PDB file of C-alpha atoms in Angstrom:
ATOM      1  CA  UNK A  11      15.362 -11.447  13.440  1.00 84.00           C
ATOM      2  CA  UNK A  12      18.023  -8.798  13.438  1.00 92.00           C
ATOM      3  CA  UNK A  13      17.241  -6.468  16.652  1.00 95.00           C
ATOM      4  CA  UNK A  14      18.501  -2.700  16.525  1.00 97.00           C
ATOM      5  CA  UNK A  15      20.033  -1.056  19.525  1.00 98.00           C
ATOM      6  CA  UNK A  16      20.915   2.702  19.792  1.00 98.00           C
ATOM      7  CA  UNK A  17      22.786   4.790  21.845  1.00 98.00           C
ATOM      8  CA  UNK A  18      22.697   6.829  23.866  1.00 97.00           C
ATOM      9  CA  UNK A  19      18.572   6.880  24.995  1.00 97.00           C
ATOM     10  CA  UNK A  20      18.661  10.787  25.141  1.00 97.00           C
ATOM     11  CA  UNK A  21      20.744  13.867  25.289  1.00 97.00           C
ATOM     12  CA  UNK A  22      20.971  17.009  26.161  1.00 97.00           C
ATOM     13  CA  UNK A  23      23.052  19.515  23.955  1.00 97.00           C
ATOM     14  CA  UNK A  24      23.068  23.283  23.093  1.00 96.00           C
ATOM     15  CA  UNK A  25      22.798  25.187  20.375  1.00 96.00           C
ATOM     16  CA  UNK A  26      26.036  24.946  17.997  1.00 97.00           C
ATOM     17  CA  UNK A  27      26.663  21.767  19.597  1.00 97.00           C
ATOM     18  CA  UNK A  28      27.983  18.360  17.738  1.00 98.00           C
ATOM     19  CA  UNK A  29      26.041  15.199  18.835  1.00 98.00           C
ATOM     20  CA  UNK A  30      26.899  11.949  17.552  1.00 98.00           C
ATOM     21  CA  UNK A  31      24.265   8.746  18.104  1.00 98.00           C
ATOM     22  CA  UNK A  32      25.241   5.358  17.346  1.00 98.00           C
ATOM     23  CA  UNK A  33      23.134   2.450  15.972  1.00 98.00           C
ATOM     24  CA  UNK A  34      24.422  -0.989  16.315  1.00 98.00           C
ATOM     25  CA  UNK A  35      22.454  -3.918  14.485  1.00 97.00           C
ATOM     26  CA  UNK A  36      22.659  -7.464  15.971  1.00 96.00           C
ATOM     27  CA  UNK A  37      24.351  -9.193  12.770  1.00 94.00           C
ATOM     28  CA  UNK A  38      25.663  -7.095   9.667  1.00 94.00           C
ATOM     29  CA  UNK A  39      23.338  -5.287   7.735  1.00 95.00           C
ATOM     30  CA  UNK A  40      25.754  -3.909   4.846  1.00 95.00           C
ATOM     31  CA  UNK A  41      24.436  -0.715   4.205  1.00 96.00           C
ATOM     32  CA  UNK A  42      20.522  -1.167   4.771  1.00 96.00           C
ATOM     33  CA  UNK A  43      19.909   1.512   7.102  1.00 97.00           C
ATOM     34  CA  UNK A  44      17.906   4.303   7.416  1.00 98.00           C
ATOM     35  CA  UNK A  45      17.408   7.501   9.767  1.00 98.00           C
ATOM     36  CA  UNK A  46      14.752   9.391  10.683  1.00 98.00           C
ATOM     37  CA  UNK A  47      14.231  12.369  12.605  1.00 98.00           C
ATOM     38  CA  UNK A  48      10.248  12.893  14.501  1.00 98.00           C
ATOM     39  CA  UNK A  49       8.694  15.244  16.363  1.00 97.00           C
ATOM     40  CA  UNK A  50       5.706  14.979  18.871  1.00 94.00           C
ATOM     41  CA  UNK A  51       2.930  13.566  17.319  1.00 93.00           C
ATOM     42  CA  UNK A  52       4.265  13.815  13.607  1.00 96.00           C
ATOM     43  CA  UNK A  53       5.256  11.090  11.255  1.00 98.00           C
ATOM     44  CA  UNK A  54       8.974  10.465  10.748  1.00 98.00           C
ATOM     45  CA  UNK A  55      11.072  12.416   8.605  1.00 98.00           C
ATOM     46  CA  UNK A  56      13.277  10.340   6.172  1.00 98.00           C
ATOM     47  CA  UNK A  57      16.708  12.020   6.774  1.00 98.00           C
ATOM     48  CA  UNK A  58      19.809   9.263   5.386  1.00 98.00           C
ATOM     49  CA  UNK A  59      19.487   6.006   3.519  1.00 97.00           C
ATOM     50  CA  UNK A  60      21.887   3.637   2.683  1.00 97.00           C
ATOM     51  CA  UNK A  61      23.728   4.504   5.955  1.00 98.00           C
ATOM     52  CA  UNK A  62      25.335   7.799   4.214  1.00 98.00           C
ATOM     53  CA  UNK A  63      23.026   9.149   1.325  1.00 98.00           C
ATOM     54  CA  UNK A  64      21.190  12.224   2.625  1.00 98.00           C
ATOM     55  CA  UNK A  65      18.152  12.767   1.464  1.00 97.00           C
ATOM     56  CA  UNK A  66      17.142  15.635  -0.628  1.00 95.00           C
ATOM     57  CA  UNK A  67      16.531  18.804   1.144  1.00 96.00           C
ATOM     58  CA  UNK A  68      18.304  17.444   4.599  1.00 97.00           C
ATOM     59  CA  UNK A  69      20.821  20.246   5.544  1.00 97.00           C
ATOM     60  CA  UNK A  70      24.375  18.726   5.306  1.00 97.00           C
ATOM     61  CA  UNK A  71      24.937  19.640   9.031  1.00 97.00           C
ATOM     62  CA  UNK A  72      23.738  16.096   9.227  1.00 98.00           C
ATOM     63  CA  UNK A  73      26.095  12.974   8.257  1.00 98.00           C
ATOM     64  CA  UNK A  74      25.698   9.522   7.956  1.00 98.00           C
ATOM     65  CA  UNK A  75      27.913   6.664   8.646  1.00 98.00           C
ATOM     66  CA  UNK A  76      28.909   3.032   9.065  1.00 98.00           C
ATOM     67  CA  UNK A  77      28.501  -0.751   7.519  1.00 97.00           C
ATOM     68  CA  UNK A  78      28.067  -4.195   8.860  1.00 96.00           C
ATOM     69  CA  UNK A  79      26.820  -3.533  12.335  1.00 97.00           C
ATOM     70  CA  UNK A  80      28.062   0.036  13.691  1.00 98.00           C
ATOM     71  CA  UNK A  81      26.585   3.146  12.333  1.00 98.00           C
ATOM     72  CA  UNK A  82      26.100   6.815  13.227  1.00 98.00           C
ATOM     73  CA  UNK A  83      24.552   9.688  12.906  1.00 98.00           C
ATOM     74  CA  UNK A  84      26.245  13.121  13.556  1.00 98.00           C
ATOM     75  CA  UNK A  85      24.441  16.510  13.619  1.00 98.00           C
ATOM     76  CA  UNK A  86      27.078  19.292  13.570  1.00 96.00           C
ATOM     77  CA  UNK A  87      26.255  22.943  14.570  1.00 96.00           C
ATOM     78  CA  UNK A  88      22.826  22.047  16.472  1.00 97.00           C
ATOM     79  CA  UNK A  89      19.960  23.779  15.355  1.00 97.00           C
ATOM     80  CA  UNK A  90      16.712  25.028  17.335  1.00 95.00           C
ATOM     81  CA  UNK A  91      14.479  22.418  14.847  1.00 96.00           C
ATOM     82  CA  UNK A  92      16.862  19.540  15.213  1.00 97.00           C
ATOM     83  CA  UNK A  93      15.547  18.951  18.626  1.00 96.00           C
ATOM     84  CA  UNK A  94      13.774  15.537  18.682  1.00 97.00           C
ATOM     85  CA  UNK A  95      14.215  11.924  18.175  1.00 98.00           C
ATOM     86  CA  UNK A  96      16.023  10.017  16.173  1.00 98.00           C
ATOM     87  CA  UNK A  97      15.404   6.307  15.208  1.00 98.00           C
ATOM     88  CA  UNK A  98      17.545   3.987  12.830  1.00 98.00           C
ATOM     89  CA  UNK A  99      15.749   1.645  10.523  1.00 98.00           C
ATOM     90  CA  UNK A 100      17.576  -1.477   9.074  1.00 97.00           C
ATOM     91  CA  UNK A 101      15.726  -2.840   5.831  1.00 94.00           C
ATOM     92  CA  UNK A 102      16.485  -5.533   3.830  1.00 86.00           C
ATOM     93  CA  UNK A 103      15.069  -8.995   1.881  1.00 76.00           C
ATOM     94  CA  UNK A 104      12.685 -10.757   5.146  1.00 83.00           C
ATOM     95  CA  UNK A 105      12.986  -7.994   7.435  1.00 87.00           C
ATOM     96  CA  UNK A 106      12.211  -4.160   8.506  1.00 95.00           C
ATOM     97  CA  UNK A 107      13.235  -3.435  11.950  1.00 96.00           C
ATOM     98  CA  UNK A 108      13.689   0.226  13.746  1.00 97.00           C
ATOM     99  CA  UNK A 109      15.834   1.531  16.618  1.00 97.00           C
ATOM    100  CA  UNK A 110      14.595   2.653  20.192  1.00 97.00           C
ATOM    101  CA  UNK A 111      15.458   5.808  19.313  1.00 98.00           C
ATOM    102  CA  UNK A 112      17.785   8.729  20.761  1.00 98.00           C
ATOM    103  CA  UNK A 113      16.158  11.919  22.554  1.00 98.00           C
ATOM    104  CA  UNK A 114      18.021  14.832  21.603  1.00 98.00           C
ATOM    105  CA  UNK A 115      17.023  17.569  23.899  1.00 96.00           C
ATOM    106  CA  UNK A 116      18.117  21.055  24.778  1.00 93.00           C
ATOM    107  CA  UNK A 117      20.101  21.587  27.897  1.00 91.00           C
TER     108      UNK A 117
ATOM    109  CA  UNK B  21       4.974  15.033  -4.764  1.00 84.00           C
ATOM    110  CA  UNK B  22       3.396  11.557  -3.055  1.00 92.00           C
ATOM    111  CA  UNK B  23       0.376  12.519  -0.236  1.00 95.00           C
ATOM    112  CA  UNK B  24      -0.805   9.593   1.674  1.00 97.00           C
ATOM    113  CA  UNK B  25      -4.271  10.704   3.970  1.00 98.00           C
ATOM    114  CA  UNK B  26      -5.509   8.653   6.279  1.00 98.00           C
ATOM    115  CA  UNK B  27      -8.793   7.847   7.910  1.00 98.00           C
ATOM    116  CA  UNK B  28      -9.698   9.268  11.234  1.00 97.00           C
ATOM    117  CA  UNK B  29      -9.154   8.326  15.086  1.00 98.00           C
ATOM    118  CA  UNK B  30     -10.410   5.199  16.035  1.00 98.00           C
ATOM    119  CA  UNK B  31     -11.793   3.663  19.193  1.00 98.00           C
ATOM    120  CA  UNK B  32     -12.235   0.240  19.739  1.00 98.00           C
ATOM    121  CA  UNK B  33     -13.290  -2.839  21.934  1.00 98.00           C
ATOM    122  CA  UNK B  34     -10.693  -5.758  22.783  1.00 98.00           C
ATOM    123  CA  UNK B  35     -11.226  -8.123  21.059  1.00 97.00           C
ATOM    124  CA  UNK B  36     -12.614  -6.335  17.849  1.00 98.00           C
ATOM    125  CA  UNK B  37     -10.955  -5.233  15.235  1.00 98.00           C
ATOM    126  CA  UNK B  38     -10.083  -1.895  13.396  1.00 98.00           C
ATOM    127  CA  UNK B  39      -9.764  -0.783   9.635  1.00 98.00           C
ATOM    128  CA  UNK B  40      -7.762   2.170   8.307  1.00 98.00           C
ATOM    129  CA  UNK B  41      -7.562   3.783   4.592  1.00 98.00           C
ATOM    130  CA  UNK B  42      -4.521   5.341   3.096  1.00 98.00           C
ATOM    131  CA  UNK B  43      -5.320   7.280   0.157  1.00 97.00           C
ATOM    132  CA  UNK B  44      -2.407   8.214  -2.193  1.00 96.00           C
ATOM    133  CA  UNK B  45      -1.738  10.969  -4.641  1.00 93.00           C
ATOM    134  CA  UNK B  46       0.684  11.815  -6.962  1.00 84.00           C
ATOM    135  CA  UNK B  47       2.791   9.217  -8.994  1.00 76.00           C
ATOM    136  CA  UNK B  48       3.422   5.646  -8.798  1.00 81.00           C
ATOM    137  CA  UNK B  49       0.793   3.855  -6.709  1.00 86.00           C
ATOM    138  CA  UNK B  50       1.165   0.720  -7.804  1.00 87.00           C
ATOM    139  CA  UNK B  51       4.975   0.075  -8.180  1.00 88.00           C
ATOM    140  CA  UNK B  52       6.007   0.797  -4.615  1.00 92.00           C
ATOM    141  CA  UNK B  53       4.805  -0.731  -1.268  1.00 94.00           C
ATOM    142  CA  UNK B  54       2.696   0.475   0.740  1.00 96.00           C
ATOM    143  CA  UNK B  55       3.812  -0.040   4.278  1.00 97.00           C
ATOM    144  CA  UNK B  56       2.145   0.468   7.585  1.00 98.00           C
ATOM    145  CA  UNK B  57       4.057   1.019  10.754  1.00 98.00           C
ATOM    146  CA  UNK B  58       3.041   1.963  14.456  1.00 98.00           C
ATOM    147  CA  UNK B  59       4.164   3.191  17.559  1.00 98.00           C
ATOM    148  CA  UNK B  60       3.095   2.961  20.520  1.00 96.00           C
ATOM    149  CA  UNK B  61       3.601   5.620  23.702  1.00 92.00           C
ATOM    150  CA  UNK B  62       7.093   6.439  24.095  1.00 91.00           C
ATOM    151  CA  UNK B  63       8.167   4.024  21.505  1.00 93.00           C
ATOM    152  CA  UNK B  64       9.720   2.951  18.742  1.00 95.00           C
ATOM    153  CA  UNK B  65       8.201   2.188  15.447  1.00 97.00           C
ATOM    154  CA  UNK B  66       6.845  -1.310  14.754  1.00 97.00           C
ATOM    155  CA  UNK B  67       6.802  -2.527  11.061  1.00 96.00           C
ATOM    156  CA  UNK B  68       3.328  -4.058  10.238  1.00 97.00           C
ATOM    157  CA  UNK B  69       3.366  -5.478   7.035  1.00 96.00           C
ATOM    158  CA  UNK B  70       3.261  -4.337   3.424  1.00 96.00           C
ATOM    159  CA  UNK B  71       1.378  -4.484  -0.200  1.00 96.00           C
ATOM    160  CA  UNK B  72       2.758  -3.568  -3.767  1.00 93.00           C
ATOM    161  CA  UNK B  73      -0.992  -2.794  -4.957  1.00 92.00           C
ATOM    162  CA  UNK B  74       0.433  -3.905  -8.421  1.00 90.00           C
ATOM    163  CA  UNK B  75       1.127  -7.459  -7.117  1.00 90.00           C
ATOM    164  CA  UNK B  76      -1.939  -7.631  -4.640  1.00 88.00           C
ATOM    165  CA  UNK B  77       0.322  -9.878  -2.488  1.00 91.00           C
ATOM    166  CA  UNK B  78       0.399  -8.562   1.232  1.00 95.00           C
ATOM    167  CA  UNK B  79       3.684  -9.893   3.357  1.00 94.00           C
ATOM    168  CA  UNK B  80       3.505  -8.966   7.362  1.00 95.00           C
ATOM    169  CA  UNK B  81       5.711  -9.051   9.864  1.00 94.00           C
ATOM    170  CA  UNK B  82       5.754 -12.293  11.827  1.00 93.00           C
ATOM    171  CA  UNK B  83       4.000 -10.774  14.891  1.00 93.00           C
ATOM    172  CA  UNK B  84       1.375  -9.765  13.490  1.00 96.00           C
ATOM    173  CA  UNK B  85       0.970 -13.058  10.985  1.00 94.00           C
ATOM    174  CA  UNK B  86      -2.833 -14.178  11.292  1.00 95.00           C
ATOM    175  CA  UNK B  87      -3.971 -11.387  12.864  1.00 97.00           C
ATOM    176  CA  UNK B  88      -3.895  -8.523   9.783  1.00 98.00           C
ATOM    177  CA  UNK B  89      -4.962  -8.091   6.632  1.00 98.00           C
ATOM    178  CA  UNK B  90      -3.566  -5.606   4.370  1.00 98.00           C
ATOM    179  CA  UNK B  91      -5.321  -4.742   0.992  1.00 97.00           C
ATOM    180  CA  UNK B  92      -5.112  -2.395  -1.893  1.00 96.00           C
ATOM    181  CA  UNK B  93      -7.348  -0.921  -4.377  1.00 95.00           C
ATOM    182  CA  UNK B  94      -5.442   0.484  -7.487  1.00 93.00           C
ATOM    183  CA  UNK B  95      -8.530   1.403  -8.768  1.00 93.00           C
ATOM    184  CA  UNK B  96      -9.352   4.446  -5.791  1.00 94.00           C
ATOM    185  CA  UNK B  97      -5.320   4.509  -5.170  1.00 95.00           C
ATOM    186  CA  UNK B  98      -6.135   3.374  -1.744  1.00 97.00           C
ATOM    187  CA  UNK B  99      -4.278   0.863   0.567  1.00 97.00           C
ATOM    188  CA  UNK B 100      -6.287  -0.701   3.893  1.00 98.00           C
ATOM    189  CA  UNK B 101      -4.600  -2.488   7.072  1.00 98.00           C
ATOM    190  CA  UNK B 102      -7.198  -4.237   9.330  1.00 98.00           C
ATOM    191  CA  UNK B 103      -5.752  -5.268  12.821  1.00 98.00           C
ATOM    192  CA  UNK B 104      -8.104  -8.325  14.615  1.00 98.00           C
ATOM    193  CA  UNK B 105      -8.776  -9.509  18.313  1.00 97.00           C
ATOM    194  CA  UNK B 106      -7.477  -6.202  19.603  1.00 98.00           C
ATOM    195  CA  UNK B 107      -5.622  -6.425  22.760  1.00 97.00           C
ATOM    196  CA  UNK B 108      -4.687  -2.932  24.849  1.00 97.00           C
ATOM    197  CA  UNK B 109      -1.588  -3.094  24.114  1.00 97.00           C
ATOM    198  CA  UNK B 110      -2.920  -2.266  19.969  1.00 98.00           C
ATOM    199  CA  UNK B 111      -3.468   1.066  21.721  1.00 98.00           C
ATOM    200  CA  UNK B 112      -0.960   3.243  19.106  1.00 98.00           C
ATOM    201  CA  UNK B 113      -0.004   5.972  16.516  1.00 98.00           C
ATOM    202  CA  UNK B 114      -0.978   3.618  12.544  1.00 98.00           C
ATOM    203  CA  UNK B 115       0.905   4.985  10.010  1.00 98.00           C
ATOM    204  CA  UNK B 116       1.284   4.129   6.677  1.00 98.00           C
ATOM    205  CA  UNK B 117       4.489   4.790   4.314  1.00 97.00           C
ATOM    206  CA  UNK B 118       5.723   4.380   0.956  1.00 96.00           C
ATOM    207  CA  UNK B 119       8.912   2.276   0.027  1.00 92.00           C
ATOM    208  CA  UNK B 120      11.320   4.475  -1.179  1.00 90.00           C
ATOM    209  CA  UNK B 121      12.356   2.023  -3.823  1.00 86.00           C
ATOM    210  CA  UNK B 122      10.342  -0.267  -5.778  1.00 84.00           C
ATOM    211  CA  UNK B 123      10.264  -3.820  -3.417  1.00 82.00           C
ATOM    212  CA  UNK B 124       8.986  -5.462  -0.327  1.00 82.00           C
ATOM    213  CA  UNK B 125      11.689  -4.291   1.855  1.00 89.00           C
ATOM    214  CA  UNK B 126      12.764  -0.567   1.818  1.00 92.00           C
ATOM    215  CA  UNK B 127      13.274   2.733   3.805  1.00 96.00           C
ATOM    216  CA  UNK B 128       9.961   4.859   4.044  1.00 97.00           C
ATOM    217  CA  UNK B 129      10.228   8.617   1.918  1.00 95.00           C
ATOM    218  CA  UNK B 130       6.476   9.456   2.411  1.00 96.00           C
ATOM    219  CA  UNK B 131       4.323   9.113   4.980  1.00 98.00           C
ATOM    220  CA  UNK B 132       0.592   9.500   6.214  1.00 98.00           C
ATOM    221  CA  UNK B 133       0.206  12.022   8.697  1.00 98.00           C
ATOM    222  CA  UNK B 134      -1.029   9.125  11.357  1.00 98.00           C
ATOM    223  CA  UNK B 135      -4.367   7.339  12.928  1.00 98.00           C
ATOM    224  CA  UNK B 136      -4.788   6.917  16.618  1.00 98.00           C
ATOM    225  CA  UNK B 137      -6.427   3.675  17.180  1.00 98.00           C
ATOM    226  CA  UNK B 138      -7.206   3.667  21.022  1.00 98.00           C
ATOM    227  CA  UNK B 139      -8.224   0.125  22.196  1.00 98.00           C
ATOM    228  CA  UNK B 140     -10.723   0.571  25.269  1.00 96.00           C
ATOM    229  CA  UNK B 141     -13.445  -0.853  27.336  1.00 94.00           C
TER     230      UNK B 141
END
């Protein structure tokens, strides 16, 4: 099975701040990865597929990027609502596997 | 717009074993998978298993083979996932979530809002 790692396990930034978190799958994975964003007790929020395609209505403060096995995630110009977690998702043809996930919290 | 409701908060014995619904509205019900997903305390999401209600042919994750059933009625636009032989460690957040494109294996672009299944004695 392909096993997802992220990193870091949770940061602290500011307001205004970049952040950058890093998913890393165990073998390559192409493009077959997803990222969500989820709060408390709430479902996750589909925000990238296909490593770089944002989903509609995701501000373009966020980017996606990466193949094979290194990808990331970069929030520009924090926002009060994107504090939470983030998790990576690798999909493909025998297998659905998600991240630990990264704590983003404010300092 | 997809909505996926599901049932209520559960409580349940080890060793028994738990049903939830999913209902879905809006378009498409039977071309893309339904997928259910957990997550447990402080962690991660876990992929279940999944059902394209127009194929009727469930696939599930290998650790949960023989122990779930997943199941579909196109007919009520409803998908079920039944977990057996509960252990505490079932204790978790059940989601369920539609494949974003139509196949088994796919990123999730609506979700239910969630059903606490709380394994207890």
């Amino acid at each position: 099975d392909i096993q997802m790692t992220q990193s870091p396990s949770s940061l602290s930034a500011s307001f205004g701040d970049r952040v950058t978190i890093t998913c890393r799958a165990s073998q390559s994975i192409g493009t077959w990865l997803a990222w969500y964003q989820q709060k408390p007790g709430k479902a996750p929020k589909l925000l990238v597929r296909m490593a770089s395609i944002l989903e509609s209505g995701v501000p373009s403060r966020f980017n996606g990027f990466g193949s094979e096995t290194d990808f990331t995630l970069t929030i520009r110009d924090l926002q009060p609502d994107d504090f939470a977690t983030y998790y990576c998702q690798h999909y493909s043809d025998d297998s659905i596997t998600f991240g630990p996930g990264t704590k983003v919290d404010l300092k | 717009q997809v909505q996926l409701v599901q049932s209520g908060a559960e409580v349940k014995n080890p060793g028994s074993s738990v049903k939830v619904s999913c209902k879905a509205s809006g378009d498409s019900f039977n071309t893309y998978a339904i997928n259910w997903v957990r997550q447990a305390p402080g962690q991660g999401p876990e992929w279940l298993g999944s059902i394209i209600p127009l194929f009727e042919t469930p696939i599930y994750a290998q650790n949960f083979q023989g122990r779930i059933t997943i199941t579909a009625d196109k007919s009520t636009t409803t998908a079920y996932m039944e977990l057996h032989n509960l252990s505490f460690e079932d204790t978790a957040l059940y989601f369920c979530a539609r494949g974003g494109v139509r196949g088994s294996y796919s990123y999730f672009d609506f979700w239910g809002q969630g059903t606490l299944v709380t394994v207890s004695s």
